[in-house]
XYZ file of C-alpha atoms in Angstrom:
734
model
C 116.333 129.197 83.783
C 116.742 129.517 87.256
C 113.796 128.892 89.230
C 112.483 130.304 92.972
C 110.471 128.523 95.176
C 111.940 128.481 99.311
C 114.076 132.061 98.626
C 116.985 131.131 101.299
C 117.932 128.009 99.818
C 117.643 129.374 95.633
C 119.622 132.103 96.903
C 122.223 129.098 98.202
C 121.768 127.593 94.718
C 121.550 130.111 92.459
C 125.000 131.019 93.673
C 127.131 127.753 94.072
C 125.327 127.392 90.326
C 126.948 130.371 89.048
C 130.880 129.668 91.100
C 130.601 125.844 89.234
C 130.237 127.641 86.227
C 133.469 129.738 86.554
C 134.953 127.082 87.848
C 134.599 124.978 84.776
C 136.671 127.114 82.813
C 138.704 129.226 85.618
C 139.612 125.898 88.244
C 141.907 128.297 90.127
C 139.467 132.456 90.212
C 139.144 133.431 93.552
C 135.261 133.528 93.613
C 135.767 136.344 96.744
C 134.068 139.220 94.836
C 131.450 137.169 93.132
C 130.180 136.003 96.189
C 129.896 139.370 98.151
C 128.814 140.554 94.926
C 125.685 138.065 94.666
C 125.294 138.685 98.431
C 125.581 142.821 98.036
C 123.098 142.471 95.096
C 120.509 140.606 96.607
C 120.474 142.578 100.129
C 120.078 145.807 97.728
C 117.352 144.525 95.058
C 115.602 143.022 97.843
C 111.999 143.498 97.438
C 112.177 145.118 93.854
C 110.448 142.462 91.317
C 110.532 142.659 87.595
C 107.680 142.783 85.812
C 106.832 139.149 85.606
C 106.586 138.633 89.409
C 109.484 137.566 90.096
C 113.171 138.789 92.428
C 114.265 141.578 90.736
C 118.134 140.292 92.024
C 117.231 136.846 89.476
C 117.858 138.756 86.586
C 121.854 140.311 87.423
C 122.629 136.508 88.047
C 120.812 135.686 84.859
C 123.507 137.932 83.287
C 126.158 137.096 85.047
C 125.263 133.429 84.187
C 125.583 134.013 80.037
C 128.969 135.562 80.554
C 130.355 132.101 82.304
C 128.950 130.627 78.654
C 131.280 133.146 77.062
C 134.318 132.656 79.487
C 134.328 135.763 80.561
C 136.227 137.272 84.189
C 135.478 137.812 87.003
C 135.301 141.471 87.352
C 133.519 140.922 84.718
C 130.792 138.727 86.374
C 131.678 140.832 89.548
C 129.677 144.185 87.655
C 127.090 142.024 85.692
C 125.802 141.234 89.078
C 126.183 144.685 90.159
C 125.149 146.666 86.453
C 121.480 147.534 87.858
C 122.602 148.926 91.796
C 123.546 152.428 90.947
C 120.300 152.310 88.984
C 117.856 150.423 90.984
C 118.901 151.451 94.122
C 120.793 154.520 96.498
C 123.876 152.757 95.840
C 126.634 155.184 94.283
C 129.724 154.337 92.958
C 131.784 155.373 95.406
C 131.249 152.715 97.375
C 130.642 150.774 94.385
C 134.456 151.305 94.419
C 135.170 150.805 97.916
C 133.679 147.525 98.241
C 135.039 145.916 93.989
C 137.715 148.229 93.555
C 138.003 150.638 91.035
C 137.842 148.698 87.855
C 134.191 147.063 88.835
C 133.264 150.570 89.112
C 134.354 151.724 85.688
C 132.123 148.711 84.632
C 129.456 149.511 86.360
C 129.252 152.973 86.081
C 129.922 152.474 81.520
C 126.476 149.903 81.995
C 124.598 152.930 84.003
C 121.996 155.513 82.372
C 122.323 159.165 82.560
C 119.018 158.401 84.920
C 119.780 161.822 86.184
C 119.374 164.256 83.573
C 116.876 166.253 81.781
C 116.226 165.397 78.539
C 113.507 166.762 76.082
C 112.095 163.996 74.766
C 112.531 159.392 75.259
C 114.220 159.472 71.630
C 117.162 161.969 73.426
C 117.678 159.774 76.006
C 118.094 156.926 74.504
C 120.828 158.881 71.847
C 122.733 159.774 74.972
C 122.753 156.398 76.876
C 124.137 154.814 73.879
C 126.605 157.109 73.359
C 127.746 157.263 76.650
C 128.309 153.593 76.307
C 129.377 153.058 73.162
C 132.288 155.004 74.333
C 132.375 152.734 77.636
C 132.613 150.134 74.930
C 135.453 151.505 72.945
C 137.665 151.747 76.165
C 136.892 148.519 77.910
C 135.212 145.601 74.896
C 133.491 144.404 78.521
C 130.966 146.544 78.948
C 129.093 145.312 75.373
C 130.198 142.232 75.786
C 127.351 142.834 80.322
C 125.254 144.939 77.838
C 124.400 141.921 75.160
C 124.059 139.334 78.193
C 122.041 141.797 80.392
C 119.572 143.117 76.456
C 120.185 138.952 75.840
C 117.935 138.243 79.264
C 115.617 140.986 78.519
C 114.598 139.785 75.462
C 113.994 136.574 76.913
C 111.834 137.888 79.301
C 110.192 140.132 76.781
C 106.661 138.969 77.524
C 105.219 140.209 80.178
C 105.554 143.899 78.634
C 103.501 145.746 76.814
C 103.178 145.147 73.104
C 104.361 148.567 71.915
C 107.236 148.274 74.320
C 107.867 145.239 73.201
C 107.789 146.556 70.052
C 110.378 149.207 71.034
C 113.164 146.753 72.270
C 112.906 144.492 69.730
C 113.672 147.027 67.346
C 116.308 148.697 69.329
C 117.461 145.111 69.414
C 117.692 144.137 66.087
C 118.905 147.754 65.250
C 121.735 147.953 68.409
C 122.665 144.947 69.758
C 122.084 142.133 67.143
C 125.111 143.888 64.756
C 127.261 144.550 67.428
C 126.921 140.877 68.853
C 127.568 139.966 65.298
C 130.898 142.965 65.254
C 132.687 141.031 67.795
C 131.601 138.212 66.281
C 129.571 135.862 69.072
C 126.984 134.287 66.572
C 124.888 132.353 68.473
C 124.289 135.629 70.939
C 123.941 137.443 68.102
C 121.202 134.639 66.330
C 119.507 134.621 69.563
C 119.035 138.254 69.521
C 117.293 138.503 66.093
C 114.869 135.611 66.202
C 113.060 137.043 69.600
C 113.219 140.191 67.503
C 111.947 139.028 65.035
C 109.125 136.857 67.328
C 107.986 141.132 68.839
C 108.060 142.892 65.855
C 106.266 140.456 62.914
C 104.490 137.601 65.961
C 102.735 136.914 62.392
C 105.403 136.377 60.340
C 107.586 134.516 62.933
C 104.825 131.924 63.771
C 104.020 130.928 59.863
C 107.262 130.793 60.041
C 108.088 128.132 62.682
C 104.811 126.288 61.195
C 106.460 126.364 57.624
C 109.967 125.099 59.178
C 108.514 123.160 61.734
C 106.416 121.316 58.433
C 109.748 120.020 56.878
C 111.735 119.629 60.292
C 111.758 116.283 60.024
C 112.350 115.587 56.093
C 114.817 118.218 56.893
C 117.192 116.417 59.382
C 117.024 113.530 56.966
C 118.777 114.646 54.656
C 120.979 116.613 57.118
C 122.064 112.822 58.400
C 122.128 112.273 55.038
C 124.308 114.518 53.479
C 126.362 114.941 56.757
C 127.128 110.519 56.375
C 127.820 111.271 52.541
C 130.595 114.135 53.646
C 132.257 111.936 56.576
C 132.284 108.025 53.898
C 134.396 110.696 51.113
C 136.354 112.392 53.902
C 137.405 108.586 55.158
C 138.929 107.564 52.115
C 141.857 110.561 52.257
C 141.488 109.098 55.384
C 141.054 112.827 56.804
C 139.036 113.287 60.291
C 136.451 115.236 60.608
C 133.424 116.451 62.126
C 130.799 117.536 60.292
C 127.387 118.396 61.375
C 124.125 120.246 59.964
C 121.658 122.309 61.468
C 118.606 124.694 59.540
C 119.549 128.494 60.118
C 117.747 130.772 62.220
C 114.357 132.064 61.733
C 115.389 135.745 60.923
C 117.970 135.475 58.076
C 115.968 133.116 56.258
C 112.194 135.625 56.879
C 115.110 138.489 55.726
C 116.952 136.355 52.538
C 112.339 136.314 51.496
C 112.041 139.645 51.816
C 115.989 140.492 50.185
C 115.070 138.525 46.990
C 110.966 138.736 47.249
C 111.060 134.661 47.178
C 107.981 132.984 48.526
C 109.108 129.885 51.428
C 108.818 127.846 48.832
C 110.746 128.938 46.703
C 114.108 129.094 49.003
C 116.191 125.998 48.895
C 119.084 126.750 50.952
C 117.611 125.882 54.635
C 120.527 124.159 55.550
C 124.145 124.831 56.892
C 126.328 122.237 56.395
C 130.212 122.612 58.857
C 133.375 120.668 59.108
C 135.888 121.212 61.137
C 139.132 119.704 60.816
C 142.752 119.880 62.696
C 145.119 122.237 60.336
C 144.392 125.167 57.168
C 145.745 122.603 55.219
C 142.873 120.546 55.524
C 140.837 123.254 55.014
C 141.720 123.691 52.296
C 142.263 119.655 51.543
C 138.867 119.274 52.524
C 137.613 122.686 50.274
C 139.065 120.581 46.577
C 137.467 117.837 47.422
C 134.016 118.694 48.058
C 134.336 120.415 45.040
C 134.753 116.951 43.137
C 131.600 115.910 43.699
C 129.619 118.342 44.004
C 129.528 121.149 41.486
C 130.262 124.407 43.438
C 128.001 127.762 42.592
C 129.531 130.090 41.068
C 130.341 132.981 43.048
C 129.400 131.916 46.038
C 133.200 130.910 47.516
C 134.243 132.664 49.673
C 138.116 132.400 51.294
C 137.909 133.987 55.258
C 141.071 131.986 56.415
C 143.194 134.024 53.965
C 141.054 137.088 54.344
C 139.136 137.486 58.025
C 136.157 139.632 58.739
C 137.143 142.126 61.080
C 135.780 140.111 63.818
C 138.762 137.791 62.830
C 136.294 135.189 62.059
C 138.315 132.413 59.463
C 136.729 130.230 57.438
C 135.722 128.100 53.000
C 133.075 129.578 52.550
C 130.764 126.941 49.808
C 127.494 126.093 48.553
C 127.897 123.228 45.623
C 124.482 121.458 44.641
C 124.419 118.534 46.812
C 122.037 115.545 46.783
C 118.498 116.063 44.474
C 119.872 119.138 43.048
C 119.093 120.958 46.701
C 122.201 123.877 47.274
C 123.775 122.991 50.041
C 125.965 125.666 51.713
C 129.018 124.418 53.957
C 131.638 126.727 56.410
C 135.351 124.670 56.579
C 137.234 125.746 59.680
C 140.046 124.504 62.393
C 138.619 124.026 66.173
C 140.010 127.040 67.184
C 138.394 129.017 63.962
C 135.398 127.595 64.883
C 135.931 128.474 68.400
C 135.936 132.313 67.367
C 133.512 131.888 65.384
C 130.556 131.075 68.852
C 132.240 133.326 71.153
C 134.228 136.649 69.146
C 136.014 138.286 70.834
C 135.555 137.257 74.058
C 137.206 133.808 72.918
C 140.882 135.514 73.243
C 140.772 138.704 74.968
C 143.305 139.013 77.754
C 141.195 140.209 80.595
C 143.606 139.750 83.257
C 145.884 142.214 81.759
C 143.657 145.074 80.951
C 144.115 145.398 77.839
C 143.633 144.589 74.084
C 146.464 142.314 72.745
C 147.855 144.895 69.552
C 147.134 141.671 66.922
C 143.811 141.899 68.100
C 143.763 146.087 68.508
C 144.619 145.254 65.180
C 141.282 143.386 63.497
C 138.844 145.659 65.641
C 139.857 149.433 63.785
C 136.383 149.953 64.179
C 136.213 150.416 68.409
C 138.580 153.165 67.642
C 137.031 154.941 65.073
C 133.559 154.802 67.167
C 135.973 157.351 69.315
C 136.852 159.444 66.096
C 133.545 159.847 65.428
C 132.436 160.812 69.014
C 134.996 163.393 68.201
C 133.345 165.143 65.590
C 129.655 164.057 65.603
C 128.527 166.519 69.279
C 123.910 165.521 68.817
C 123.473 161.605 70.195
C 121.373 161.391 67.853
C 123.535 162.194 64.673
C 126.164 160.219 66.428
C 123.276 156.948 67.210
C 122.226 157.215 63.229
C 126.762 157.293 62.550
C 127.304 153.821 64.120
C 124.092 152.128 63.146
C 125.304 153.008 59.690
C 128.477 151.846 59.671
C 127.364 148.401 61.256
C 124.287 147.359 58.895
C 126.425 147.641 56.564
C 127.753 144.545 54.746
C 131.400 145.267 54.060
C 133.450 144.855 50.407
C 137.597 143.788 51.345
C 139.215 146.656 49.218
C 143.635 146.867 48.997
C 145.852 148.888 49.746
C 148.628 149.629 46.499
C 151.090 147.879 49.790
C 148.420 144.998 49.628
C 147.115 146.489 53.088
C 142.879 144.680 53.467
C 140.738 148.131 54.659
C 137.088 146.913 54.988
C 134.434 148.775 54.107
C 130.674 149.591 53.803
C 128.795 148.141 50.195
C 128.526 151.211 47.945
C 131.393 153.192 49.210
C 133.278 155.551 46.769
C 137.509 156.435 46.458
C 136.197 159.301 49.378
C 135.535 156.007 51.525
C 138.724 154.152 50.913
C 140.644 157.585 51.469
C 138.947 158.773 55.056
C 139.346 154.991 55.811
C 143.486 155.533 55.789
C 144.006 159.308 56.578
C 141.860 162.081 57.638
C 144.149 164.879 55.673
C 144.463 161.939 52.417
C 140.520 162.599 52.480
C 140.557 165.656 52.557
C 143.268 166.866 49.745
C 141.574 163.895 47.613
C 141.251 164.713 43.574
C 140.935 161.663 41.841
C 141.372 157.338 42.374
C 143.232 154.548 40.430
C 141.566 151.166 41.035
C 143.324 148.585 39.270
C 145.184 150.644 37.664
C 142.843 152.164 35.884
C 141.616 156.584 36.720
C 137.878 156.515 37.711
C 135.646 159.268 39.439
C 135.867 159.646 42.832
C 131.893 158.245 43.155
C 132.786 155.649 41.956
C 131.692 152.288 43.406
C 134.173 149.799 45.086
C 134.316 146.464 45.309
C 136.335 143.300 47.034
C 139.021 142.747 45.390
C 139.821 146.341 44.235
C 143.478 148.031 44.641
C 142.730 151.222 45.303
C 145.264 154.438 44.909
C 144.222 157.941 45.867
C 145.217 161.416 44.144
C 145.564 163.795 45.459
C 146.679 167.765 45.262
C 147.423 170.738 48.234
C 145.097 173.131 46.649
C 141.895 170.603 46.972
C 138.963 170.416 49.509
C 136.272 168.029 50.626
C 132.962 169.543 48.610
C 129.769 169.622 50.162
C 128.714 167.182 47.133
C 130.631 164.134 48.576
C 128.246 164.096 50.990
C 125.472 162.330 48.627
C 127.431 159.488 47.709
C 130.249 158.476 50.865
C 128.669 155.407 52.724
C 130.928 155.448 55.870
C 130.285 157.484 59.048
C 133.951 158.645 59.265
C 134.620 159.904 55.858
C 130.916 162.186 55.919
C 131.858 163.503 59.734
C 135.072 164.495 58.372
C 133.585 166.160 55.605
C 130.771 168.234 57.843
C 133.623 169.065 60.057
C 135.245 170.533 57.261
C 132.161 171.594 55.306
C 131.698 173.411 59.601
C 134.708 175.708 59.776
C 135.148 176.660 56.125
C 130.846 178.389 56.542
C 131.807 179.097 60.409
C 134.670 181.333 59.527
C 132.836 183.087 56.322
C 130.318 184.443 58.812
C 131.982 184.646 62.426
C 133.849 187.305 59.564
C 130.066 188.501 57.720
C 129.457 188.759 61.896
C 131.867 190.709 62.831
C 131.809 192.945 59.947
C 128.168 193.851 60.726
C 128.221 194.976 63.962
C 131.160 196.669 63.462
C 129.310 199.277 61.173
C 126.361 198.853 63.803
C 129.196 200.058 66.655
C 129.897 202.576 64.201
C 126.844 204.022 64.171
C 126.763 205.179 67.527
C 129.667 205.661 68.129
C 131.497 203.134 68.981
C 135.023 201.544 68.397
C 134.373 197.501 67.076
C 138.534 197.512 68.905
C 138.375 199.089 71.611
C 135.219 197.207 73.111
C 137.028 194.554 71.970
C 140.445 194.696 73.813
C 138.251 196.228 77.057
C 136.517 192.742 76.807
C 132.770 194.310 76.804
C 131.725 192.427 73.958
C 132.276 189.134 75.140
C 130.364 190.303 78.459
C 126.827 190.786 76.807
C 128.093 187.349 74.575
C 126.322 184.700 77.514
C 123.385 187.841 77.257
C 122.702 185.598 73.715
C 123.671 182.857 75.282
C 126.866 182.438 73.344
C 130.025 181.183 75.655
C 132.538 183.700 73.864
C 132.777 186.361 71.427
C 132.893 184.346 68.343
C 130.193 182.410 68.907
C 128.549 185.643 69.608
C 129.832 187.445 66.099
C 129.212 183.683 63.987
C 125.853 183.730 65.554
C 125.346 187.574 63.960
C 126.472 186.415 60.672
C 124.141 183.387 60.663
C 121.367 186.250 61.282
C 120.449 185.100 65.124
C 120.858 187.311 66.416
C 121.242 191.468 65.187
C 124.044 193.530 65.901
C 121.608 196.110 66.570
C 120.289 193.579 69.186
C 124.371 192.892 70.859
C 125.096 196.867 70.156
C 121.984 197.998 72.309
C 123.076 195.037 74.459
C 126.463 196.826 74.761
C 124.892 200.226 75.584
C 121.687 200.145 75.933
C 121.412 204.262 77.170
C 122.530 205.057 73.074
C 120.299 204.914 69.518
C 120.467 204.840 66.183
C 120.382 207.690 64.120
C 118.604 205.136 61.074
C 115.368 204.096 60.970
C 114.686 200.942 63.187
C 115.276 197.439 61.530
C 112.568 194.707 62.246
C 113.602 192.339 65.289
C 116.017 189.783 64.124
C 117.762 189.570 60.017
C 116.338 185.896 60.696
C 112.579 187.121 60.598
C 113.988 189.534 58.154
C 114.845 185.938 55.926
C 112.266 184.050 56.775
C 109.271 186.187 57.417
C 106.397 186.013 55.135
C 102.654 186.497 55.354
C 100.812 184.264 52.800
C 97.763 182.675 52.977
C 98.724 179.491 51.072
C 100.780 178.370 54.303
C 98.195 178.883 57.187
C 97.862 174.919 57.704
C 101.144 175.047 57.652
C 101.425 177.151 60.527
C 98.729 175.360 62.186
C 100.424 173.047 62.366
C 103.780 173.955 63.062
C 105.094 176.153 66.083
C 108.477 177.976 66.057
C 109.538 179.478 69.394
C 109.390 183.286 69.082
C 108.341 183.886 65.314
C 104.515 183.812 63.690
C 104.006 184.488 60.684
C 106.336 182.516 58.764
C 106.506 180.647 55.451
C 107.462 177.229 56.180
C 107.249 173.621 53.831
C 106.894 170.515 54.305
C 110.272 168.877 53.215
C 109.365 166.904 50.264
C 111.310 164.041 50.749
C 111.139 162.745 53.906
C 107.408 164.092 54.262
C 106.960 164.852 58.280
C 103.949 163.591 60.354
C 101.881 165.209 63.346
C 103.490 163.775 66.247
C 107.405 162.399 65.274
C 110.568 164.443 65.823
C 110.836 167.284 63.222
C 113.490 169.459 62.967
C 113.087 173.546 60.918
C 115.694 174.251 58.461
C 116.529 177.962 57.649
C 116.539 178.861 54.172
C 117.100 182.533 52.718
C 114.915 183.533 50.747
C 112.529 179.995 50.850
C 111.754 180.281 54.820
C 111.535 177.613 57.147
C 111.407 173.733 55.670
C 110.547 171.027 58.322
C 112.212 168.080 57.937
C 112.292 164.058 60.346
C 114.949 164.623 62.869
C 116.306 160.582 60.806
C 115.200 163.187 57.272
C 119.435 161.789 55.173
C 119.084 164.956 53.022
C 119.751 166.380 56.666
C 123.576 164.992 56.613
C 124.248 167.815 54.178
C 122.747 170.461 55.646
C 124.603 173.562 58.205
C 123.840 172.671 61.484
C 124.422 176.261 62.015
C 120.774 177.365 59.497
C 118.590 173.898 61.723
C 116.614 175.290 64.180
C 114.214 174.104 66.893
C 109.889 173.871 66.092
C 107.796 171.445 67.378
C 103.874 170.286 66.109
C 101.354 172.108 67.887
C 99.209 168.971 69.608
C 95.646 170.991 69.120
C 95.945 171.393 65.782
C 92.998 168.178 63.558
C 94.822 169.571 60.459
C 95.164 167.121 57.778
C 98.493 166.036 55.789
C 99.374 163.811 52.920
C 102.830 160.881 52.461
C 103.310 158.333 49.928
C 103.882 154.700 51.363
C 105.071 151.860 48.803
C 103.266 148.180 49.364
C 105.047 145.775 47.423
C 103.141 142.755 47.245
C 101.915 139.472 45.332
C 99.684 139.718 42.359
C 96.903 138.363 43.052
C 93.023 139.266 43.652
C 91.158 140.381 46.551
C 94.762 142.884 47.708
C 93.561 145.750 46.978
C 90.268 145.562 48.135
C 91.769 144.539 51.758
C 93.802 147.664 51.764
C 91.587 149.064 51.118
C 89.558 148.221 53.267
C 92.423 149.491 55.981
C 93.078 152.542 54.810
C 88.528 152.797 55.732
C 88.879 151.587 58.524
C 91.465 153.071 60.194
C 90.536 156.919 59.094
C 92.612 157.272 56.228
C 91.727 158.914 52.592
C 93.368 157.533 50.054
C 94.053 160.557 47.542
C 96.192 159.444 44.432
C 96.760 155.628 44.184
C 99.166 154.170 41.002
C 99.538 150.248 40.993
C 102.579 148.670 38.546
C 103.305 144.746 38.106
C 106.659 143.309 37.861
C 107.945 140.449 36.289
C 108.414 138.315 39.129
C 104.987 138.308 39.500
C 104.466 141.243 42.092
C 102.847 144.003 42.265
C 104.244 147.700 43.514
C 101.644 149.689 45.127
C 102.157 153.289 45.684
C 99.229 155.853 47.746
C 99.039 158.901 48.809
C 96.905 159.295 52.039
C 95.921 162.097 54.176
C 96.033 161.383 58.066
C 96.089 163.542 61.100
C 99.071 162.181 63.131
C 102.113 159.267 62.701
C 99.843 156.840 65.842
C 97.102 156.926 62.902
C 99.914 156.123 60.288
C 102.295 153.116 62.266
C 98.233 151.583 63.003
C 98.083 151.901 58.823
C 101.057 150.188 58.359
C 101.069 147.825 60.953
C 98.132 146.173 59.476
C 99.289 146.019 56.129
C 102.004 144.306 57.111
C 100.678 141.814 58.990
C 98.399 140.661 55.681
C 98.557 138.026 53.919
C 100.637 137.865 50.133
C 101.793 142.125 51.683
C 106.141 141.619 51.636
C 106.762 145.364 52.184
C 105.220 148.342 53.719
C 107.672 151.175 53.012
C 106.715 154.647 53.300
C 108.334 157.274 50.454
C 109.367 160.579 50.077
C 107.650 162.841 47.472
C 108.771 164.278 44.384
C 109.330 167.676 43.655
C 106.034 167.954 41.291
C 103.549 167.036 44.194
C 101.493 169.393 45.511
C 100.383 169.193 49.091
C-alpha cells in the first residue's frame, strides 16, 4: 500500500516504484508515457481527496500498481493512471488523444461513466454504465482488466464509506466483478473480491467464520505440512520432481459451501486444498495415478480440465481423496504454464502489443462475442445487465456436437440452449433432439459429456413456452426477438386496418394519405419515429385510430358516436371498489380508475422498481422490474408506473426462513417482526430430515425499506441460515 507523507518526496518515490515494477517483467519498456501520465494525473487531481482523506491521485497509482502484478502493457498502465481524469476533472477525450494517443483515449473512454446523461433512476444509470463498459470490454479486454484493478482498490478502501454504500458496492462486486474475474481466469483477484464483498455484505458472519478458521489454523497448518511431506516422499520414490503446496480455502467459498449444503462449520471437512506442480502433462497423469494408489479417491470428484479446459483457459487435474486421519483432501495437479494461466488468466498470454486477441485464444473466449450479440438483441439496459449476470453466474456443463466440438452451457441447459449456441437459425427451427443417440424432449436437461444432435424442420418456429425452460441469455433473447417480430407484424396489420376504417368514415383514403406522407408526418405527434411504429402502436391499443385521424384532419368529424379516449382505456378501465387500495398505492400516468393488481409471482413492495403489464380484460398487473416472469411477456404491453409516495397503505409479502431446529428461534423471529412494525398475517413452519426448520411467513408491511431491515436483522440472527422472498400462490388472497 502506498503511504503519503512529504508530498514531493512521495510523488517521486511512488513513480519510481511503479516504473521499477514494470521493468521487472518488461525490461525494455519505454516508460515515457507512464511518467507523463503520472505527472498529468497528479496535477489534474490536485486538491481532490478520497473519503479516507488521502490525496485522490493515490487511487489511480494503486490501480496502475495492481496492473503491474498482472504484467500489463504500457497503454493499460497509462490508461489506469488517467481512468478518472475525464470524469472528475475538466480534461476531455480530445486532450487525452492529443497527449497520449488514440489507443489510450479509447481505453479511458471505455472506463468513463456516462455522467452527463439524464437517467430516470440510479439503477438505470448503473445499468447503462455497465452496458457501456461491457461493450468496451468486448472490443478490448484490457478495459475490464483495468476496471477490475480499479474495483479491487475501491473494495480495499471501502471501510471509509457509509454502511449502505458499502453493502451496495459489495453486492455489485459479488454480482458482476468477481464473476468476470473468474471468466477471465484471474483467480487471486476473484478470490480477494469475493472475500472483501463477503466482509461487507455480512460483517458478523464473516467475523464469526474468520474466528472459527483462525481457531483451527495452527492445527490445519500442521496437517498441511504433514500431507505435503507424504506427497513429496511418495513422488520422490518415482523420481518425479514436483512443487507441492497447501492452503486453507478462502472464506467466501467456505461460507458458500455451508449455505449450499446447509452445513455448520464443524461439518465442513475439506477446508484445505493442495496443489502439485510438475514439469509436463505426462507427469500430471502419472502423479494422479500415484496419489490414487495410496489414498482412496472420492467417487464423482475427479475432473480432467487438461483434456477439457474451462472456457477461461484454466487447465488442471482435480481430485478429492480420503487423506490422513480420514479427512477429505482436494488436490490440483498442473504444469508451471497451467499454473501461470490459473493465477493470471487471460492477462498471462494476451498479445497486447498486437492490439488483438490471438486466434486460438479468441476461440476459447466465445462468451465475449456473445456479449455483442446480447447487446444487439436487448435494448433495455437493465435487461441486458440481468442477461450478462445470468450467464456469468451459472456453473457450466460441457456437451459435445456430433463432430466432437465442445460447447459450454449453464447448468440446467436444454437442447434448445445448445441449438442457439451453435446458430440462431438452428435454434429457431429445432423440433427435437437426440442426446447420446436417444430422442429426448426439447426441455430435457443436459449433462456434461452428453453428445447432442438437433433435429430441425423448415416449418418450425420458436414457441413462447420455450422461454420457461431455456437457461442461456442468447436463447432467451433470440426467442424474444422472434416473438416480438411476429407480434409487431400482427399489430402493424391490425393497426393499419383500424386506421383505414377510421379514415374511411371521414371520407379519406389511407393509401392516398400514405403516398403524400401525411400519416408519417403525424407519427411524431404521438412520439413514434415512423409510420410503422405508429401502426404498431394503434394495433397494441396505445393510441386510437380516431386520435390519429383527428391529427391528420382536425377539421373533419366522424358521423359515428364519440368513442372513449383510447383503446388502452377500453381494455383496462374498471370501476371496482375492491381495488381502491391498489390504485392509491400505484399511479399510472394519464389514467384513473384502472383495474390494478399486484403480481403474486414477485409481490412488489412499495419503494422498489416496478412496471405495469397490460392484460386485455384484466387491467394492469404490477411486477417488480427484476421479476423473472417478465422475460416471457411482450415488451410492447409493458408500461411505466410509479408508487404514490404519499400512500400509507400496507401490503402483504411472503418470506422464507431456513433455520436450525432449535428452541427459542421462533420467539427471536417474532420479536424482530414486532420491533420493525410488521404484522404476521400467516405462518407455516415445517422441519425436515436434516434437522432444519423451514418457516414461511406472510407479513404486512409498508415499504421496501422496512422489509430490507427485517430481512437484514433476520440474517444476522444466530441459527438462521437463509432468508429469502417468495411469491404467493394463485389461491392466496392479498
